[in-house]
Amino acid sequence: MKNRWRADACLVLCGVLVWFLADAVRVRQAAAEALALCAGSVIPALFPFLIVSRLLVVMGFSQWVSPLFSGLMTSLFRLPGLSSSALLLGLVGGYPIGAQTAAELYRKNLLTRGETVRLLTFCNNSNPVFLISVLGVGVFGSVRAGVWLWLIHVAAALLTGLLCRGTGGTARDQGPARSLPCQPSSLSAAFVSAVRDSAAGMLSVCAFVVFFYVLAAPLKELGPRLGPVLVGAVELFSLTPLLPPDHLGFVLAAGCAGWGGLSVLCQTAAVVEDLPLTPCVLGKLLHGLLSALLAALLAGYALA
């Protein structure tokens, strides 16, 4: 069975390679568009957040916010209060800031493996600037629509956390998390390390955006309904110009923003490294479904 899977994968990859060679001009054009997108939107939106989020974890932000959200995180999500830093930064910074922060907390022994697995199901979320400005104003011509997309996104993320609170076992099963004191031994060293690590992470993010942008390019030709659905499942940025400014477009925008796309999942895999990706995949599927359902219920009001 394993060898059959490898053979099928090789056949698919050979087909992709033939397509790249046969349609080299369009592939090159799509890659150039994706690189311009990275330079104009992705890097300016993400790179500063990557650096600051790493610095915040190192400087003890998790311990600082822990008392404020301890009761909420424990009672709702069965997680310690310091895990709220990953959720907050993920909601503000966008993909994959939340997952990176959760992985950073795990590597510093501030969260157990089981707690990190639960956190990854709902802490990795879209940037409010993308939801409000790019989708709300750019697609639907309304800040109101963008704000509702953001509220739906946040509500669906929290609902996902509630529904996935049993993922990864209990903290008792995984061993107790250690609450380490803040140890900012050298701010300059921490800053240099944060910039270096964030640059490496940013390179991975842009590489995935370019590759999946190219893969999504031919899907745009599959009609006004099927095309956007398939493009949104693969790469989120490619979806924006395909969305119709109506109820269906609103539901599709919410659902795809919650799911994030294969590109986002690969970006997440690059930052979580040794942690399992399956809980994150299941969480994003559930997040996308809940977002679409909430958007279907609220589309008439949000677009009024």
Tab-separated table of C-alpha atoms in Angstrom:
chain	number	residue	atom	x	y	z
A	1	MET	CA	0.000	0.000	0.000
A	2	LYS	CA	2.834	2.380	0.892
A	3	ASN	CA	4.681	1.674	-2.369
A	4	ARG	CA	1.416	2.151	-4.323
A	5	TRP	CA	0.948	5.542	-2.714
A	6	ARG	CA	4.476	6.541	-3.665
A	7	ALA	CA	3.927	5.384	-7.248
A	8	ASP	CA	0.694	7.395	-7.531
A	9	ALA	CA	2.409	10.464	-6.076
A	10	CYS	CA	5.241	10.140	-8.581
A	11	LEU	CA	2.758	9.922	-11.459
A	12	VAL	CA	1.008	13.071	-10.275
A	13	LEU	CA	4.315	14.911	-9.904
A	14	CYS	CA	5.385	13.811	-13.386
A	15	GLY	CA	2.108	15.209	-14.715
A	16	VAL	CA	2.747	18.515	-12.930
A	17	LEU	CA	6.273	18.640	-14.349
A	18	VAL	CA	4.971	18.045	-17.888
A	19	TRP	CA	2.443	20.826	-17.376
A	20	PHE	CA	5.192	23.194	-16.169
A	21	LEU	CA	7.269	22.430	-19.263
A	22	ALA	CA	4.388	22.589	-21.731
A	23	ASP	CA	2.985	25.856	-20.367
A	24	ALA	CA	6.244	27.446	-19.263
A	25	VAL	CA	5.240	30.987	-20.241
A	26	ARG	CA	2.063	31.041	-18.140
A	27	VAL	CA	3.786	29.274	-15.245
A	28	ARG	CA	6.537	31.864	-15.290
A	29	GLN	CA	3.984	34.674	-15.427
A	30	ALA	CA	2.058	33.222	-12.464
A	31	ALA	CA	5.279	32.825	-10.469
A	32	ALA	CA	6.210	36.444	-11.224
A	33	GLU	CA	2.759	37.585	-10.050
A	34	ALA	CA	3.165	35.570	-6.848
A	35	LEU	CA	6.592	37.077	-6.178
A	36	ALA	CA	5.147	40.557	-6.665
A	37	LEU	CA	2.351	39.612	-4.265
A	38	CYS	CA	4.911	38.488	-1.696
A	39	ALA	CA	6.911	41.695	-2.050
A	40	GLY	CA	3.879	43.983	-2.025
A	41	SER	CA	1.572	42.286	0.481
A	42	VAL	CA	2.763	39.116	2.192
A	43	ILE	CA	6.164	40.272	3.485
A	44	PRO	CA	5.028	43.750	4.648
A	45	ALA	CA	2.008	42.196	6.404
A	46	LEU	CA	3.779	39.265	8.062
A	47	PHE	CA	7.489	39.899	8.565
A	48	PRO	CA	7.193	42.572	11.303
A	49	PHE	CA	4.641	40.386	13.130
A	50	LEU	CA	6.941	37.361	12.939
A	51	ILE	CA	9.765	39.299	14.577
A	52	VAL	CA	7.642	40.909	17.288
A	53	SER	CA	5.797	37.692	18.149
A	54	ARG	CA	9.085	35.841	18.676
A	55	LEU	CA	10.407	38.679	20.828
A	56	LEU	CA	7.225	38.750	22.885
A	57	VAL	CA	7.521	35.053	23.719
A	58	VAL	CA	11.182	35.442	24.670
A	59	MET	CA	10.506	38.533	26.800
A	60	GLY	CA	7.754	36.870	28.814
A	61	PHE	CA	4.543	38.074	27.155
A	62	SER	CA	2.920	34.685	27.859
A	63	GLN	CA	3.555	34.975	31.596
A	64	TRP	CA	2.300	38.573	31.570
A	65	VAL	CA	-1.086	37.789	29.963
A	66	SER	CA	-1.507	34.464	31.770
A	67	PRO	CA	-3.237	35.888	34.894
A	68	LEU	CA	-5.628	37.915	32.703
A	69	PHE	CA	-6.911	34.949	30.699
A	70	SER	CA	-6.161	31.989	32.940
A	71	GLY	CA	-9.756	31.364	33.994
A	72	LEU	CA	-11.106	31.782	30.456
A	73	MET	CA	-8.534	29.509	28.783
A	74	THR	CA	-8.805	26.838	31.479
A	75	SER	CA	-12.588	26.700	31.715
A	76	LEU	CA	-13.314	26.929	27.979
A	77	PHE	CA	-10.372	25.221	26.298
A	78	ARG	CA	-8.660	23.200	29.072
A	79	LEU	CA	-5.465	25.180	28.487
A	80	PRO	CA	-3.227	27.258	30.803
A	81	GLY	CA	-3.563	31.027	30.712
A	82	LEU	CA	-0.193	31.572	29.010
A	83	SER	CA	-1.533	29.805	25.886
A	84	SER	CA	-3.682	32.908	25.343
A	85	SER	CA	-0.617	34.651	23.897
A	86	ALA	CA	-0.684	32.327	20.860
A	87	LEU	CA	-4.419	32.926	20.374
A	88	LEU	CA	-4.115	36.720	20.714
A	89	LEU	CA	-1.084	37.014	18.440
A	90	GLY	CA	-2.683	34.644	15.936
A	91	LEU	CA	-5.838	36.757	15.757
A	92	VAL	CA	-3.826	39.964	15.273
A	93	GLY	CA	-0.848	38.815	13.214
A	94	GLY	CA	-2.487	36.353	10.828
A	95	TYR	CA	-1.213	33.087	9.382
A	96	PRO	CA	1.082	31.473	10.604
A	97	ILE	CA	1.814	33.670	13.673
A	98	GLY	CA	-0.475	31.754	16.020
A	99	ALA	CA	1.040	28.387	15.128
A	100	GLN	CA	4.563	29.780	15.421
A	101	THR	CA	3.830	31.190	18.892
A	102	ALA	CA	2.287	27.903	20.057
A	103	ALA	CA	5.320	25.974	18.801
A	104	GLU	CA	7.637	28.468	20.514
A	105	LEU	CA	5.820	27.981	23.834
A	106	TYR	CA	6.172	24.213	23.454
A	107	ARG	CA	9.900	24.401	22.696
A	108	LYS	CA	10.410	26.513	25.825
A	109	ASN	CA	8.552	23.867	27.891
A	110	LEU	CA	5.796	26.332	28.747
A	111	LEU	CA	3.184	23.993	27.238
A	112	THR	CA	3.001	20.212	27.131
A	113	ARG	CA	2.699	18.425	23.809
A	114	GLY	CA	-0.974	17.651	24.435
A	115	GLU	CA	-1.760	21.284	25.290
A	116	THR	CA	0.070	22.488	22.187
A	117	VAL	CA	-1.862	20.059	19.980
A	118	ARG	CA	-5.156	21.439	21.348
A	119	LEU	CA	-3.968	25.005	20.917
A	120	LEU	CA	-2.967	24.427	17.285
A	121	THR	CA	-6.535	23.523	16.371
A	122	PHE	CA	-7.756	27.104	16.792
A	123	CYS	CA	-4.913	29.613	17.395
A	124	ASN	CA	-3.750	29.943	13.758
A	125	ASN	CA	-5.971	32.572	12.133
A	126	SER	CA	-6.267	35.153	9.375
A	127	ASN	CA	-5.072	38.734	9.646
A	128	PRO	CA	-7.872	41.270	10.403
A	129	VAL	CA	-6.311	43.626	7.850
A	130	PHE	CA	-6.815	40.991	5.152
A	131	LEU	CA	-10.406	40.314	6.235
A	132	ILE	CA	-11.472	43.947	6.658
A	133	SER	CA	-9.407	45.786	4.041
A	134	VAL	CA	-8.656	43.250	1.297
A	135	LEU	CA	-11.898	41.251	1.427
A	136	GLY	CA	-14.351	43.703	3.001
A	137	VAL	CA	-13.392	46.872	1.182
A	138	GLY	CA	-11.652	45.376	-1.859
A	139	VAL	CA	-14.275	42.763	-2.750
A	140	PHE	CA	-17.534	43.911	-1.153
A	141	GLY	CA	-16.836	47.654	-1.089
A	142	SER	CA	-17.752	47.858	2.577
A	143	VAL	CA	-15.869	48.156	5.850
A	144	ARG	CA	-19.008	46.802	7.507
A	145	ALA	CA	-18.778	43.576	5.513
A	146	GLY	CA	-15.106	43.256	6.422
A	147	VAL	CA	-15.772	43.741	10.122
A	148	TRP	CA	-18.460	41.067	9.992
A	149	LEU	CA	-16.041	38.717	8.224
A	150	TRP	CA	-13.551	39.311	11.039
A	151	LEU	CA	-16.164	38.778	13.769
A	152	ILE	CA	-17.320	35.573	12.078
A	153	HIS	CA	-13.703	34.434	11.797
A	154	VAL	CA	-13.024	35.030	15.502
A	155	ALA	CA	-16.291	33.403	16.603
A	156	ALA	CA	-15.624	30.338	14.442
A	157	ALA	CA	-12.079	30.049	15.827
A	158	LEU	CA	-13.350	30.077	19.420
A	159	LEU	CA	-16.084	27.555	18.587
A	160	THR	CA	-13.441	25.341	17.005
A	161	GLY	CA	-11.404	25.534	20.202
A	162	LEU	CA	-14.438	24.482	22.232
A	163	LEU	CA	-15.226	21.546	19.940
A	164	CYS	CA	-11.574	20.404	19.881
A	165	ARG	CA	-10.904	20.759	23.606
A	166	GLY	CA	-10.534	16.973	23.912
A	167	THR	CA	-7.795	16.761	21.256
A	168	GLY	CA	-4.325	15.614	22.274
A	169	GLY	CA	-5.165	14.106	25.661
A	170	THR	CA	-5.114	15.899	28.997
A	171	ALA	CA	-2.265	17.831	30.561
A	172	ARG	CA	-2.054	15.075	33.187
A	173	ASP	CA	-1.546	12.463	30.466
A	174	GLN	CA	1.195	14.482	28.829
A	175	GLY	CA	2.997	15.623	31.951
A	176	PRO	CA	2.779	18.997	33.708
A	177	ALA	CA	3.691	22.130	31.863
A	178	ARG	CA	6.470	24.165	33.420
A	179	SER	CA	5.929	27.835	34.056
A	180	LEU	CA	9.383	29.234	33.432
A	181	PRO	CA	10.346	32.721	34.585
A	182	CYS	CA	11.044	35.351	32.009
A	183	GLN	CA	14.758	35.238	31.162
A	184	PRO	CA	15.616	38.088	28.793
A	185	SER	CA	19.370	37.573	29.204
A	186	SER	CA	20.196	39.856	26.313
A	187	LEU	CA	17.683	41.951	24.395
A	188	SER	CA	20.150	42.492	21.551
A	189	ALA	CA	20.796	38.748	21.200
A	190	ALA	CA	17.070	38.023	21.360
A	191	PHE	CA	16.379	40.643	18.671
A	192	VAL	CA	19.077	39.324	16.331
A	193	SER	CA	17.816	35.773	16.801
A	194	ALA	CA	14.197	36.846	16.203
A	195	VAL	CA	15.092	38.668	12.965
A	196	ARG	CA	17.210	35.769	11.702
A	197	ASP	CA	14.625	33.112	12.506
A	198	SER	CA	11.782	35.243	11.142
A	199	ALA	CA	13.673	35.801	7.886
A	200	ALA	CA	14.027	32.042	7.468
A	201	GLY	CA	10.331	31.573	8.257
A	202	MET	CA	9.375	34.344	5.846
A	203	LEU	CA	11.352	32.679	3.074
A	204	SER	CA	9.394	29.451	3.645
A	205	VAL	CA	6.087	31.320	3.641
A	206	CYS	CA	6.862	33.092	0.368
A	207	ALA	CA	8.075	29.866	-1.242
A	208	PHE	CA	4.772	28.163	-0.439
A	209	VAL	CA	2.758	31.169	-1.636
A	210	VAL	CA	4.579	31.167	-4.994
A	211	PHE	CA	4.272	27.409	-5.537
A	212	PHE	CA	0.582	27.168	-4.654
A	213	TYR	CA	-0.224	30.364	-6.538
A	214	VAL	CA	1.150	28.690	-9.653
A	215	LEU	CA	-0.810	25.494	-8.945
A	216	ALA	CA	-4.019	27.482	-8.452
A	217	ALA	CA	-3.647	29.445	-11.702
A	218	PRO	CA	-5.397	26.940	-14.036
A	219	LEU	CA	-8.214	26.409	-11.523
A	220	LYS	CA	-9.390	29.943	-12.219
A	221	GLU	CA	-10.595	28.797	-15.633
A	222	LEU	CA	-13.096	26.269	-14.227
A	223	GLY	CA	-16.080	28.596	-14.135
A	224	PRO	CA	-17.431	31.322	-11.842
A	225	ARG	CA	-18.628	28.832	-9.190
A	226	LEU	CA	-16.274	25.861	-9.138
A	227	GLY	CA	-13.157	27.903	-9.924
A	228	PRO	CA	-13.220	30.120	-6.801
A	229	VAL	CA	-13.998	27.144	-4.535
A	230	LEU	CA	-11.010	25.151	-5.788
A	231	VAL	CA	-8.697	28.182	-5.814
A	232	GLY	CA	-9.701	29.058	-2.232
A	233	ALA	CA	-8.980	25.485	-1.149
A	234	VAL	CA	-5.431	25.815	-2.499
A	235	GLU	CA	-4.252	29.418	-2.034
A	236	LEU	CA	-6.082	32.223	-0.240
A	237	PHE	CA	-4.544	35.272	-1.941
A	238	SER	CA	-5.422	33.918	-5.410
A	239	LEU	CA	-9.091	33.803	-4.435
A	240	THR	CA	-9.584	37.543	-3.886
A	241	PRO	CA	-10.080	38.692	-7.512
A	242	LEU	CA	-12.467	35.771	-8.195
A	243	LEU	CA	-14.996	36.472	-5.433
A	244	PRO	CA	-18.372	37.851	-6.533
A	245	PRO	CA	-19.599	40.734	-4.321
A	246	ASP	CA	-22.798	38.919	-3.318
A	247	HIS	CA	-24.066	36.502	-0.652
A	248	LEU	CA	-22.317	33.520	-2.214
A	249	GLY	CA	-19.040	35.435	-2.360
A	250	PHE	CA	-19.427	36.430	1.299
A	251	VAL	CA	-19.957	32.817	2.389
A	252	LEU	CA	-17.051	31.632	0.236
A	253	ALA	CA	-14.768	34.391	1.577
A	254	ALA	CA	-15.567	33.467	5.179
A	255	GLY	CA	-15.184	29.725	4.617
A	256	CYS	CA	-11.910	29.970	2.721
A	257	ALA	CA	-10.434	32.462	5.208
A	258	GLY	CA	-11.241	30.002	7.986
A	259	TRP	CA	-9.716	27.090	6.086
A	260	GLY	CA	-6.681	29.075	4.941
A	261	GLY	CA	-5.759	26.820	2.015
A	262	LEU	CA	-3.080	24.230	1.379
A	263	SER	CA	-0.518	27.014	1.195
A	264	VAL	CA	-1.248	28.082	4.776
A	265	LEU	CA	-1.086	24.489	6.000
A	266	CYS	CA	2.371	24.118	4.476
A	267	GLN	CA	3.431	27.434	6.020
A	268	THR	CA	2.191	26.094	9.342
A	269	ALA	CA	4.090	22.843	8.889
A	270	ALA	CA	7.260	24.878	8.344
A	271	VAL	CA	6.954	26.621	11.732
A	272	VAL	CA	5.617	23.784	13.915
A	273	GLU	CA	8.316	21.351	12.694
A	274	ASP	CA	8.239	18.303	15.005
A	275	LEU	CA	4.650	18.819	16.194
A	276	PRO	CA	1.831	16.858	14.490
A	277	LEU	CA	0.034	18.765	11.736
A	278	THR	CA	-3.128	16.619	11.699
A	279	PRO	CA	-4.886	18.485	14.572
A	280	CYS	CA	-4.223	21.780	12.825
A	281	VAL	CA	-5.655	20.422	9.544
A	282	LEU	CA	-8.784	19.166	11.296
A	283	GLY	CA	-9.105	22.445	13.175
A	284	LYS	CA	-8.866	24.498	9.976
A	285	LEU	CA	-11.440	22.290	8.229
A	286	LEU	CA	-13.828	22.792	11.134
A	287	HIS	CA	-13.019	26.509	11.284
A	288	GLY	CA	-13.789	26.891	7.577
A	289	LEU	CA	-17.077	24.992	7.872
A	290	LEU	CA	-18.240	26.978	10.915
A	291	SER	CA	-17.218	30.261	9.258
A	292	ALA	CA	-19.230	29.409	6.132
A	293	LEU	CA	-22.290	28.459	8.201
A	294	LEU	CA	-22.136	31.659	10.254
A	295	ALA	CA	-21.621	33.719	7.092
A	296	ALA	CA	-24.640	32.082	5.447
A	297	LEU	CA	-26.757	33.074	8.451
A	298	LEU	CA	-25.428	36.654	8.623
A	299	ALA	CA	-24.761	37.520	4.970
A	300	GLY	CA	-28.060	39.390	4.516
A	301	TYR	CA	-27.354	41.609	7.500
A	302	ALA	CA	-23.614	42.072	6.856
A	303	LEU	CA	-24.110	43.131	3.223
A	304	ALA	CA	-27.192	45.293	3.842
